[in-house]
XYZ file of C-alpha atoms in Angstrom:
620
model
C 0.000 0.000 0.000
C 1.337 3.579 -0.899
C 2.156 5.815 2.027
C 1.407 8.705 -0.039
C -2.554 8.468 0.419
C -2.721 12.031 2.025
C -1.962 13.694 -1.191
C -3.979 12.924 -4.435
C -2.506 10.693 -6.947
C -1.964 13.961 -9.084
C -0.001 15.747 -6.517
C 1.920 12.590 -4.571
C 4.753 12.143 -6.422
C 5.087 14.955 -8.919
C 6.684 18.054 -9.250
C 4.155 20.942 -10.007
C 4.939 23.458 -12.737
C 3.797 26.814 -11.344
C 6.167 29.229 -12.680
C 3.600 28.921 -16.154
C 0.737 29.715 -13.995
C 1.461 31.828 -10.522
C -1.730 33.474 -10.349
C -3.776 30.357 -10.810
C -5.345 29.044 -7.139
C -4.575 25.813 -6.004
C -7.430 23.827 -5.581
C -7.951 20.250 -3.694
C -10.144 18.023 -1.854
C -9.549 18.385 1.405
C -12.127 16.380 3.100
C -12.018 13.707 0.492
C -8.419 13.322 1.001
C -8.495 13.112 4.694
C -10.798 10.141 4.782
C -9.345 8.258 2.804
C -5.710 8.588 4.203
C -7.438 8.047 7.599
C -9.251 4.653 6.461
C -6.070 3.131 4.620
C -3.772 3.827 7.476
C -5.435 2.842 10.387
C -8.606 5.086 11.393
C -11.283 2.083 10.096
C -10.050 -0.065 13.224
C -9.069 2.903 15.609
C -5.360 2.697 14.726
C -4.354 6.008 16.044
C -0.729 5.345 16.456
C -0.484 4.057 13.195
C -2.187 7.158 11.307
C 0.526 9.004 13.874
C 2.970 7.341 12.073
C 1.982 7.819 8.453
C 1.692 11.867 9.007
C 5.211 11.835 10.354
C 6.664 9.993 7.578
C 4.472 11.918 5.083
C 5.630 15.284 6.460
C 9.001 14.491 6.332
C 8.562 13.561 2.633
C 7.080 16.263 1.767
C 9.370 18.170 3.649
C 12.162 17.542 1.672
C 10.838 16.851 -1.888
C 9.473 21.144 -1.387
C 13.839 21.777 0.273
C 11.577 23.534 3.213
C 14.384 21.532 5.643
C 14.818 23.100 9.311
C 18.276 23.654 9.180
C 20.756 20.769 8.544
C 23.073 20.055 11.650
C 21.312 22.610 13.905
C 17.414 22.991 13.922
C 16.320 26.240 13.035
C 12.546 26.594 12.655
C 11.395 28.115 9.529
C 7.921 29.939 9.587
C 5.799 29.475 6.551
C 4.418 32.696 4.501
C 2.253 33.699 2.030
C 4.806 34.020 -0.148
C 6.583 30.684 0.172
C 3.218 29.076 -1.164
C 4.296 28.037 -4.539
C 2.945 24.568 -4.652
C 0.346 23.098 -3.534
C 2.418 20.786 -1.199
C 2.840 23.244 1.190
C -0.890 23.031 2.003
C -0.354 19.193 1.986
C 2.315 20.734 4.934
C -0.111 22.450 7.187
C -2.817 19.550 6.441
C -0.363 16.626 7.375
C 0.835 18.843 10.723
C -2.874 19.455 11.685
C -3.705 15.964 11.460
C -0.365 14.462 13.336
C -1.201 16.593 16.675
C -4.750 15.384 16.385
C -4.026 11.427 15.997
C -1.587 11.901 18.700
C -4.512 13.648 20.840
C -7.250 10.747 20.371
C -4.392 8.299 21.151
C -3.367 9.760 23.970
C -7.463 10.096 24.868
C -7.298 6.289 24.716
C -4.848 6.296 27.990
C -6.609 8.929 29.969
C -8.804 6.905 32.625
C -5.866 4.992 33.158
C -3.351 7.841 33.140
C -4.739 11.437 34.327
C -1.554 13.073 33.971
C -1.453 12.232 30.066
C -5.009 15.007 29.794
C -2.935 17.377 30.205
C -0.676 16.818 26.789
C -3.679 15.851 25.734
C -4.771 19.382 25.491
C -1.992 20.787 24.096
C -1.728 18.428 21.038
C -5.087 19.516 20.424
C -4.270 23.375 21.052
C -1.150 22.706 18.490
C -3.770 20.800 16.128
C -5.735 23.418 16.635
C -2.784 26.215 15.445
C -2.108 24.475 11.982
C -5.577 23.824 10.907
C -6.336 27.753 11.601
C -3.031 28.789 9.558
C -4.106 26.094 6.613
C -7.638 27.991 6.689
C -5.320 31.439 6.428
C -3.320 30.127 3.469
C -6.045 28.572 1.929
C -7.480 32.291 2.100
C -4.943 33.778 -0.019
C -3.602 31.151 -2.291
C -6.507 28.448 -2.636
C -9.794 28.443 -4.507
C -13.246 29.339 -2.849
C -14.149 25.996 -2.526
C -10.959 24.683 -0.521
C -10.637 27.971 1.167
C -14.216 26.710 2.580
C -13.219 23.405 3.738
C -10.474 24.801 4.951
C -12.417 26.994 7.400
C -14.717 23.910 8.007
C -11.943 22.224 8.991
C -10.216 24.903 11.404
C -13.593 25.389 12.824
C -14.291 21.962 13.634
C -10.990 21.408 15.345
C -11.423 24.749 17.024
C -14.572 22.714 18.362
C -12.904 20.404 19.720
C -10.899 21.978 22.001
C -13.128 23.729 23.483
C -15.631 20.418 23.928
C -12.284 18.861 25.663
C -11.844 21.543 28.094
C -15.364 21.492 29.192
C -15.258 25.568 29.788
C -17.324 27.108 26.803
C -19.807 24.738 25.902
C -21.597 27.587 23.855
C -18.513 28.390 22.102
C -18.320 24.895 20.965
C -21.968 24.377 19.654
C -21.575 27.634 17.672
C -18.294 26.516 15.968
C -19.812 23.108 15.377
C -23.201 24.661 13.841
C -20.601 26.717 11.492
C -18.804 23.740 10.441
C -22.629 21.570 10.197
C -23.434 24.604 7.825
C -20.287 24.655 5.422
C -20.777 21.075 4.952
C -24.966 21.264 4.456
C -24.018 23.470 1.595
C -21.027 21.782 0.146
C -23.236 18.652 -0.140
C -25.583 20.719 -2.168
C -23.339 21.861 -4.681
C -22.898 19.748 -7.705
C -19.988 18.100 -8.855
C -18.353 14.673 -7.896
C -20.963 12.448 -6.188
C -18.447 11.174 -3.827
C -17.955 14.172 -2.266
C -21.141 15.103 -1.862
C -21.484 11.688 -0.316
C -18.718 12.556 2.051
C -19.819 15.769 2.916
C -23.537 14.367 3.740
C -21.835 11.963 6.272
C -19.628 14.524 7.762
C -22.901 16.273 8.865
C -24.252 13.262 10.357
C -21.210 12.551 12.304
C -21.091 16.067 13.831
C -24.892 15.678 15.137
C -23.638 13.684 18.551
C -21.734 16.019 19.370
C -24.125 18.966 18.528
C -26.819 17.629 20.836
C -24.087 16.718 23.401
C -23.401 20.287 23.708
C -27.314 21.232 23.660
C -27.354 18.917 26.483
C -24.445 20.162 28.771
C -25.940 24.363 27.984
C -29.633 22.230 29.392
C -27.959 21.710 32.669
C -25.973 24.739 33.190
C -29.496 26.831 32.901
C -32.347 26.637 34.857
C -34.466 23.830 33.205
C -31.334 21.430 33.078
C -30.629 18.658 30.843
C -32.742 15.127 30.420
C -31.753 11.589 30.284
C -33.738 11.505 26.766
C -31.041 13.835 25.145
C -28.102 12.028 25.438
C -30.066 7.887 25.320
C -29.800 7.834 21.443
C -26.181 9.312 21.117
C -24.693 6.495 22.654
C -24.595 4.911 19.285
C -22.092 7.078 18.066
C -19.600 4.782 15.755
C -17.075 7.431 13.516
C -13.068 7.734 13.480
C -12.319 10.589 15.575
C -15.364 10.368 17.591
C -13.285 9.517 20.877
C -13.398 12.651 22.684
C -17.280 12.308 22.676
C -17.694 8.417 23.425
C -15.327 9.005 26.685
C -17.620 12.051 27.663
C -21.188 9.920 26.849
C -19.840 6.859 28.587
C -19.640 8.839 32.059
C -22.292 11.554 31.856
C -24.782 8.263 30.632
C -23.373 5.874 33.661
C -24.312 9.203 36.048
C -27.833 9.456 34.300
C -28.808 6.162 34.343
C -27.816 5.437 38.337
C -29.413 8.373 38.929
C -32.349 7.241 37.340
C -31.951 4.308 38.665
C -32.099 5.518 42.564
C -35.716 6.950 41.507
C -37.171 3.587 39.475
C -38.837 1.657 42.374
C -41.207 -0.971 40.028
C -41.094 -2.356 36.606
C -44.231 -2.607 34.609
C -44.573 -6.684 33.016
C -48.089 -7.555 31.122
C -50.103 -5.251 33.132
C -48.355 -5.910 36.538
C -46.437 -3.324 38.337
C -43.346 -5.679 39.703
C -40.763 -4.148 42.744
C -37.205 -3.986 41.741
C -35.276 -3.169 45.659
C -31.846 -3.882 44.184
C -30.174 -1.448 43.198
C -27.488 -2.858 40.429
C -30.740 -5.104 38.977
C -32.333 -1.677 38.232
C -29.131 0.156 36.529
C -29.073 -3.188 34.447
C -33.213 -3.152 33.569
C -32.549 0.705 32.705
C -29.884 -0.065 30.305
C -31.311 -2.532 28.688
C -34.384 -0.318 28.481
C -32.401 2.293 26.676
C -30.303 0.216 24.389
C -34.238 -1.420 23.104
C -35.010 2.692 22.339
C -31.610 3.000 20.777
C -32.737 0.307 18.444
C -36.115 1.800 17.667
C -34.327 4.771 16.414
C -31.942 3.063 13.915
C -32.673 2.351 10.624
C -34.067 -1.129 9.229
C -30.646 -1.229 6.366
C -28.339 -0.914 9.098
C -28.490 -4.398 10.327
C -24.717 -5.155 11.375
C -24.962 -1.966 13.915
C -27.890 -3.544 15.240
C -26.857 -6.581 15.791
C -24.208 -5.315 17.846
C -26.528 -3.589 19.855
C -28.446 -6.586 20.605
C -25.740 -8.202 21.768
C -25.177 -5.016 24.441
C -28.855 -5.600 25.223
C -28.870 -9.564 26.198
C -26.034 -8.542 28.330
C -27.764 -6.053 30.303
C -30.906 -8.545 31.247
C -28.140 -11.837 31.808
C -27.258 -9.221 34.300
C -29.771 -8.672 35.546
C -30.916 -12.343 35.825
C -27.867 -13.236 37.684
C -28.091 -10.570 39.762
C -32.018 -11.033 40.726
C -31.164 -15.378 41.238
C -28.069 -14.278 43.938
C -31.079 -12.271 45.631
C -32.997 -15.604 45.403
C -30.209 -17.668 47.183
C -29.962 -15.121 49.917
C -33.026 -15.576 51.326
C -33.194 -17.470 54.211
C -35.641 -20.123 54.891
C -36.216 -19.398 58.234
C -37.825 -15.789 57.450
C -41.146 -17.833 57.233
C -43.932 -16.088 55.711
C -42.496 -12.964 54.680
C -39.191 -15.279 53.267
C -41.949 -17.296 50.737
C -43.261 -13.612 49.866
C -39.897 -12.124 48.637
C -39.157 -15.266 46.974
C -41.935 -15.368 44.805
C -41.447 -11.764 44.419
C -38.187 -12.325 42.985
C -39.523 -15.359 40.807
C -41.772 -13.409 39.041
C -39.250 -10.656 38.534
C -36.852 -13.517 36.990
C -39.859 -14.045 34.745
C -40.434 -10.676 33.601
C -36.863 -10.231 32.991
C -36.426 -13.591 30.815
C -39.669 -12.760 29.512
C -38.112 -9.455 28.296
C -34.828 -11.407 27.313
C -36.715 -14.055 24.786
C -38.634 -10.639 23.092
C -35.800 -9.203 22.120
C -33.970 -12.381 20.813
C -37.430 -13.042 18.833
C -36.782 -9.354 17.860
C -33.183 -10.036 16.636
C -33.821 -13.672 15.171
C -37.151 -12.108 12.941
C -34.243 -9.496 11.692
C -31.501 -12.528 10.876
C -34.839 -14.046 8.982
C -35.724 -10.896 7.101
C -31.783 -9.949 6.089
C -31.532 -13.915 5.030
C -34.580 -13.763 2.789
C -34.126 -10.446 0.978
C -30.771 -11.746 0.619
C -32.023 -15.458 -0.888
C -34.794 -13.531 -3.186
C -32.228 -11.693 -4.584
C -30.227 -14.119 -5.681
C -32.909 -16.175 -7.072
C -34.125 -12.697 -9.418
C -30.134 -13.056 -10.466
C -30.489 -16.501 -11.777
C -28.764 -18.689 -9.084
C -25.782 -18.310 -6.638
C -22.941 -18.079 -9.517
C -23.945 -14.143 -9.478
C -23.896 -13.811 -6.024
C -20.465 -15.622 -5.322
C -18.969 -13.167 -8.141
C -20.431 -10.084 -6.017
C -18.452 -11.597 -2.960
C -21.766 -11.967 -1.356
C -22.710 -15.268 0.992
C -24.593 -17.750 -0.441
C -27.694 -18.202 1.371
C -30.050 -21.601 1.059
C -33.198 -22.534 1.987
C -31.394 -24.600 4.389
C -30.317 -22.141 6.015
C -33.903 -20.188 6.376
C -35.383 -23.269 7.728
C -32.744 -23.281 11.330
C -33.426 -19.934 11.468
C -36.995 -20.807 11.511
C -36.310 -23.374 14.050
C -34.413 -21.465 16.278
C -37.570 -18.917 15.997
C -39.992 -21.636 17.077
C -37.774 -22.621 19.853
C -37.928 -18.816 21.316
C -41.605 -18.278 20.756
C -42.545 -21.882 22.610
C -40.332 -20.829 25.469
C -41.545 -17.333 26.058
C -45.371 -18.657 25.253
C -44.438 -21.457 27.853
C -43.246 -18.414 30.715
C -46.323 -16.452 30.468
C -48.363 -19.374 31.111
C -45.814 -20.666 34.238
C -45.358 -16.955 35.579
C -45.384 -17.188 39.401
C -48.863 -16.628 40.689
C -50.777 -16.784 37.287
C -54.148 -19.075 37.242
C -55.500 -20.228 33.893
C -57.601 -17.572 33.294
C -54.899 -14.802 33.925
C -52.540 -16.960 31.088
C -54.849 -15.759 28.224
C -52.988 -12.645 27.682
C -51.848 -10.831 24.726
C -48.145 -12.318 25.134
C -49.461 -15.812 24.769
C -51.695 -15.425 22.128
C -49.630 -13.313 19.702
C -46.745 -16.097 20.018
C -49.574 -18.891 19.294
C -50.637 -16.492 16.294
C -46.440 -16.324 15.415
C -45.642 -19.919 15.502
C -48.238 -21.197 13.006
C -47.030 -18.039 10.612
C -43.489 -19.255 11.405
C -44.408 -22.961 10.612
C -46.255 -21.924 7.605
C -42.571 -20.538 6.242
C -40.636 -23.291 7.330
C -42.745 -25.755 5.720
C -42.247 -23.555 2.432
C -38.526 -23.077 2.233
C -38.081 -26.810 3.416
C -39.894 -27.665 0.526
C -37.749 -25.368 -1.773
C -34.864 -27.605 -0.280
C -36.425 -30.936 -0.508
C -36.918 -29.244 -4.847
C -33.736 -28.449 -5.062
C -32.506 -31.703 -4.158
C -34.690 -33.659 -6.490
C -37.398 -34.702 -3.866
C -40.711 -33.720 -6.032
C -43.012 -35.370 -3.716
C -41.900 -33.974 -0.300
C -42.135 -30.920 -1.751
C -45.294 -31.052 -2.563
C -46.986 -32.347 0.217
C -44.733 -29.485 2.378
C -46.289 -26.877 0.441
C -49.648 -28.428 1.032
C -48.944 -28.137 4.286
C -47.712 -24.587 4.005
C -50.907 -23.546 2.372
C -52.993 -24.973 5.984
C -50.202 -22.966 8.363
C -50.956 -20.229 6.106
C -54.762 -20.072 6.131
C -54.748 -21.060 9.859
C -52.389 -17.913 10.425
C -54.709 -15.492 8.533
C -57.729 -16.483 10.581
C -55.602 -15.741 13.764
C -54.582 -12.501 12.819
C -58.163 -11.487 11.466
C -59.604 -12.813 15.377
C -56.538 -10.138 16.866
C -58.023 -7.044 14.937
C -55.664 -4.529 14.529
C -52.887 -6.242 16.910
C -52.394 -8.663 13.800
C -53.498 -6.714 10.753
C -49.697 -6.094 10.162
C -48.543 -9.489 9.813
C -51.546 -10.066 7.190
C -49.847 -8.569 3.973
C -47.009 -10.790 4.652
C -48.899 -14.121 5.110
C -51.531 -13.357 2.590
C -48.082 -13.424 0.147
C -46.536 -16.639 1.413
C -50.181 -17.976 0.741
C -50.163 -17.445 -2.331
C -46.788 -18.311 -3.141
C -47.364 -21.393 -1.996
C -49.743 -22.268 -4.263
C -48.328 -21.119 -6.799
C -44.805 -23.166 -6.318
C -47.500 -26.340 -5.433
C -48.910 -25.899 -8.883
C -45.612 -25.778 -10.585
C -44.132 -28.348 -8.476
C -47.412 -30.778 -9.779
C -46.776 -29.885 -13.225
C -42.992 -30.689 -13.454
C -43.686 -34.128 -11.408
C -46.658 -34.862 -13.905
C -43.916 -34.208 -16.892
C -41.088 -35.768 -15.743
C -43.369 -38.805 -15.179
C -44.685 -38.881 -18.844
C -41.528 -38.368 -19.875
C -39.568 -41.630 -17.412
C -42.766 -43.416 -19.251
C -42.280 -42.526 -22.730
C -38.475 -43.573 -22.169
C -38.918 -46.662 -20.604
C -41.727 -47.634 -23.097
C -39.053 -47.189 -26.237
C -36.373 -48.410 -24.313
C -38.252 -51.266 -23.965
C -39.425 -51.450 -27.699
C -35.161 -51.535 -28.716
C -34.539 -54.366 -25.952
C -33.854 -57.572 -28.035
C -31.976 -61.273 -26.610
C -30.152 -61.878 -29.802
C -28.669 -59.772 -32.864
C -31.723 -58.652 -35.391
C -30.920 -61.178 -38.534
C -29.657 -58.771 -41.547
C -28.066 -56.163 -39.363
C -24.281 -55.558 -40.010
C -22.795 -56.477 -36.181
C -19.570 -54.099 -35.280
C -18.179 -56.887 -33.063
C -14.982 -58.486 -34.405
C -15.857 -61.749 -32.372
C -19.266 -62.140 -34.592
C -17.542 -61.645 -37.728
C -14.228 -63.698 -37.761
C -14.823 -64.837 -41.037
C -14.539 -61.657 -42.572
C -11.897 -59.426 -42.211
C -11.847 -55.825 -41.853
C -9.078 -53.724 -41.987
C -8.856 -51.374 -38.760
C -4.932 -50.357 -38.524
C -4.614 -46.904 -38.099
C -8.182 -46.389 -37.607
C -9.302 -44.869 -33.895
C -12.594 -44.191 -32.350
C -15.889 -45.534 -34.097
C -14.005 -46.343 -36.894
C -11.668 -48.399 -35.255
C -12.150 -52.632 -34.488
C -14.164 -53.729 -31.609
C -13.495 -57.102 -30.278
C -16.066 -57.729 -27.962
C -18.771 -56.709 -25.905
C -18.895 -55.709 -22.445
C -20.614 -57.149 -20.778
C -22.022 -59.655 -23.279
C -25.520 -59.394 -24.799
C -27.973 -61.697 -23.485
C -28.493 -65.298 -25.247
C -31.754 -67.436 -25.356
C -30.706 -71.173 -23.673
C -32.777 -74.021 -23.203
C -34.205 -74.478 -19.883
C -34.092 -77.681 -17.820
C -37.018 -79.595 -17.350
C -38.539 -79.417 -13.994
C -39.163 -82.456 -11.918
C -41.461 -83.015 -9.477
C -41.384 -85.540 -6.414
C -45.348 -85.322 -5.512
C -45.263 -89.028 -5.206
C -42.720 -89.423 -2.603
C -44.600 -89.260 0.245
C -47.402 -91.959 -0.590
C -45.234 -94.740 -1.625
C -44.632 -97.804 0.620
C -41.160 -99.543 0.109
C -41.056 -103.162 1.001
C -38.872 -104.367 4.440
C -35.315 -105.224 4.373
C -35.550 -106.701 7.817
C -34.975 -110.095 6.509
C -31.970 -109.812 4.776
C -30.353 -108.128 7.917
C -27.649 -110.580 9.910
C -28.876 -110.789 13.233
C -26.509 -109.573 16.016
C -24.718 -112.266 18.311
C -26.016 -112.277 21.903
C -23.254 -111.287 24.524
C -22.695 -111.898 28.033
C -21.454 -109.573 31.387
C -18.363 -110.491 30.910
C -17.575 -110.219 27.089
C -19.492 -106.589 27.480
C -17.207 -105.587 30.037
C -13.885 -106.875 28.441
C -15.196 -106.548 25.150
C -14.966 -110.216 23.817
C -16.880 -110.923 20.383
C -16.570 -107.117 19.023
C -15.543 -106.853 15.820
């Protein structure tokens, strides 16, 4: 990989002729070229030291390929003026500086909780950072064009920003500099031109909303009305290079929300019951798991790799708190009597509620694994099978694979069907909720589609006739679900679009499926019916043979000669040959004849006495 990313390929490695033109502006993208030196060395996994690196090799490159050396043996610092801008490297030099004392700030921001002391240099790599952006917005004033002179200033602003939101002092200061730099980029995006860029420019606003809000936020609690856990719940999501200084400030400001909130939350609300939460770390782990389920309410459906990993966040928080709530369980002490069996079954129905809560959201994340795998599977199919998809780089997905996912769906909606009904203290009557019945109303929708792509895989592999009958049962899931969600009004009037289409999908692969098992049939017949007419025991008289064994007394040159034309000796295996059968003979007489005695022509044995039988005289 080239180390000269930070300069365009035009600019890296050339020398620029500006004598012809010295009034001409130099002109560059300077946000473009930042992100992508910051994703090839380093930035896309949080490299900092590594992006460190690449500036200080890149400035020294640059250093000498524009002679602007420091003095040879002795350092002697020379300042840069308007007048030494000849080339459009010695932006690249105030660019590459700028962005050096910034990587070094976010890596040493990575050290900070373990380190105090290292804040402090902290700040001043930003304050320096903060120097050479502001003279690369000056030069860009006086020797660039309008639009780099613009990023420029969005650029010197930003960092500006950033100091400010590090020292904590002038939070209005801040969210002015960062509504400047929000505004240079809103209208940069609107300008046309390259699309990329645009593109680029549209992100960079997004990415500077966190920190807007976080700075609405902290201006909240310095006045009167003060800020709310609501402003800050949805910027915890915040997932950018360069976004460090705000993740470390959202981390502890969030943790100081949410015990806070936690102190106050005294019950937890669970299918209509109002359940006591009295420790303390249980609650803090409830509350964030509470948040992180709004966090994903907010994010968009396309994004499904960021909310997976917020998922995963989420089933941590409630494992906590299940652990947490069963170590209250095995601290009770039997001997508390009545008031012991109270708390306990408090506590089991609060390790319930919990798991209850735990299985929703896994149903939640397994319905999204479904959804991403069958978009993904439909595609493919529109593209004419999985040769196109393998040459995107994509993962093959088969109906295989829909049908565990289906399984592992049936498997959470059972078990969270089967914990409403065996909640502590629920009767039959109080088990007919809206929990149990939309996971009845679920599984037969969710068996309907399993029995469909099972029978795609039972096609696929040649199996006609348990396909069939799989989409015949697919087509009774299907119905069945429909009723179910017509009974739940509107509750299940969203699922209908979706079943209503597997319905009829269904049927329609069940027709075609009958159709190519009724042709391939007629067609095995027709086969087997003229393979049958062709089947003879013995060579048809008058038909030349090609067998050299059948024709000995005839010869037929076949030197030289390869292929058909060439001599075959003999058949293998060997045609059949008509032979005479045996005749077949049949003892049925056997039984009924009598055969005369031979008693008579038997010699009779000699008689023997005690003693020849016990020295065994007379035997022969």
């Amino acid at each position: 990989m080239s180390e000269a990313s930070l300069v365009p390929a035009a600019d890296s490695d050339m020398e620029v002729d500006t004598a012809a033109h010295p009034t001409q502006p130099f002109s560059f993208n300077l946000l473009q070229t930042i992100k992508k030196a910051q994703s090839v060395h380093g930035l896309r996994h949080g490299d900092y030291t590594r992006y460190r690196h690449y500036c200080t090799r890149r400035l020294r490159r640059l250093y000498t390929s524009l002679k602007f050396l420091h003095g040879r043996k002795k350092f002697e610092k020379k300042v840069m003026l308007p007048e030494h801008v000849v080339d459009v490297r010695y932006l690249y030099i105030l660019l590459v500086s700028a962005e050096r004392a910034w990587s070094y700030a976010m890596e040493l921001k990575q050290d900070v909780a373990s380190e105090p002391r290292r804040r402090f240099r902290l700040l001043r790599r930003l304050c320096k950072a903060e120097k050479w952006a502001t003279e690369l917005a000056k030069m860009s004033s006086l020797k660039a064009d309008s639009r780099t002179a613009l990023e420029a200033e969005a650029y010197a602003s930003w960092m500006s920003a950033s100091v400010s939101f590090e020292k904590e002092n002038d939070w209005e200061g801040a969210l002015g500099k960062f509504l400047r730099t929000r505004t240079v980029y809103e209208q940069l995006s609107k300008l046309k031109g390259d699309m990329e860029q645009q593109a680029l420019c549209r992100e960079r606003v997004e990415e500077l909303e966190p920190s807007i809000r976080y700075c609405e936020y902290n201006l909240k609690r310095a006045g009167k009305s003060g800020g709310s856990y609501s402003d800050l719940r949805d910027l915890d999501s915040v997932d950018s290079p360069g976004d460090d200084l705000l993740k470390s400030k959202l981390e502890s400001v969030l943790a100081e929300e949410r015990t806070r909130q936690a102190e106050k939350m005294s019950e937890l609300s669970w299918q209509g019951k109002d359940l006591p939460v009295r420790n303390n770390s249980t609650r803090l782990s409830i509350l964030n798991a509470q948040a992180l389920v709004k966090q994903l309410e907010q994010i968009d459906d396309d994004k499904h790799e960021k909310k997976m990993g917020i998922y995963d966040k989420c089933f941590i928080q409630y494992n906590d708190a299940k652990r947490q709530i069963r170590d209250d369980l095995s601290l009770v002490s039997s001997d508390r009597g009545d008031e012991g069996d109270a708390i306990r079954s408090e506590l089991n129905t609060l390790d319930f509620a919990v798991n209850a809560m735990l299985l929703q959201q896994t149903i939640n994340r397994n319905k999204m694994m479904v959804g991403v795998a069958q978009a993904q599977l439909e595609r493919q199919q529109a593209e004419q099978g999985e040769k196109d998809a393998s040459r995107k780089g994509e993962k093959t997905v088969r109906p295989a694979d829909l049908v565990k996912l289906y399984n592992t769906l049936l498997a959470n909606l059972s078990e969270l069907s089967d914990s409403s009904l065996t909640s502590a203290g629920a009767s039959e009557e109080e088990a007919q909720t809206l929990v149990v019945e939309q996971c009845r109303a679920e599984e037969v929708a969710v068996r309907a589609a399993r029995c469909y792509y099972l029978s795609q895989a039972h096609s696929a592999q040649g199996g006609s006739t348990e396909a069939y009958l799989l989409l015949g049962r697919a087509i009774e899931h299907a119905q069945e679900a429909i009723k179910l969600a017509t009974a739940r009004g509107e509750a299940g009037a969203q699922a209908l679009p979706t079943l209503q289409s597997l319905l009829s999908r269904a049927r329609t692969q069940r027709c075609l499926v009958h159709a190519n098992v009724a042709e391939n049939a007629a067609n095995e017949e027709s086969a087997l019916g003229k393979e049958m007419g062709d089947m003879a025991l013995k060579h048809k008289p008058g038909a030349p043979s090609k067998w050299l064994v059948e024709n000995l007394d005839e010869y037929a040159a076949a030197a030289g000669k390869k292929g058909a034309g060439g001599a075959h000796i003999l058949e293998i295996p060997p045609a059949l040959q008509a032979v005479q059968s045996l005749p077949i003979v049949l003892d049925a007489a056997f039984d009924s004849v009598e055969f005369p005695s031979l008693d008579g022509r038997c010699k009779a044995a000699p008689a023997k006495g005690r003693l020849q039988r016990f020295f065994g005289w007379g035997a022969k």
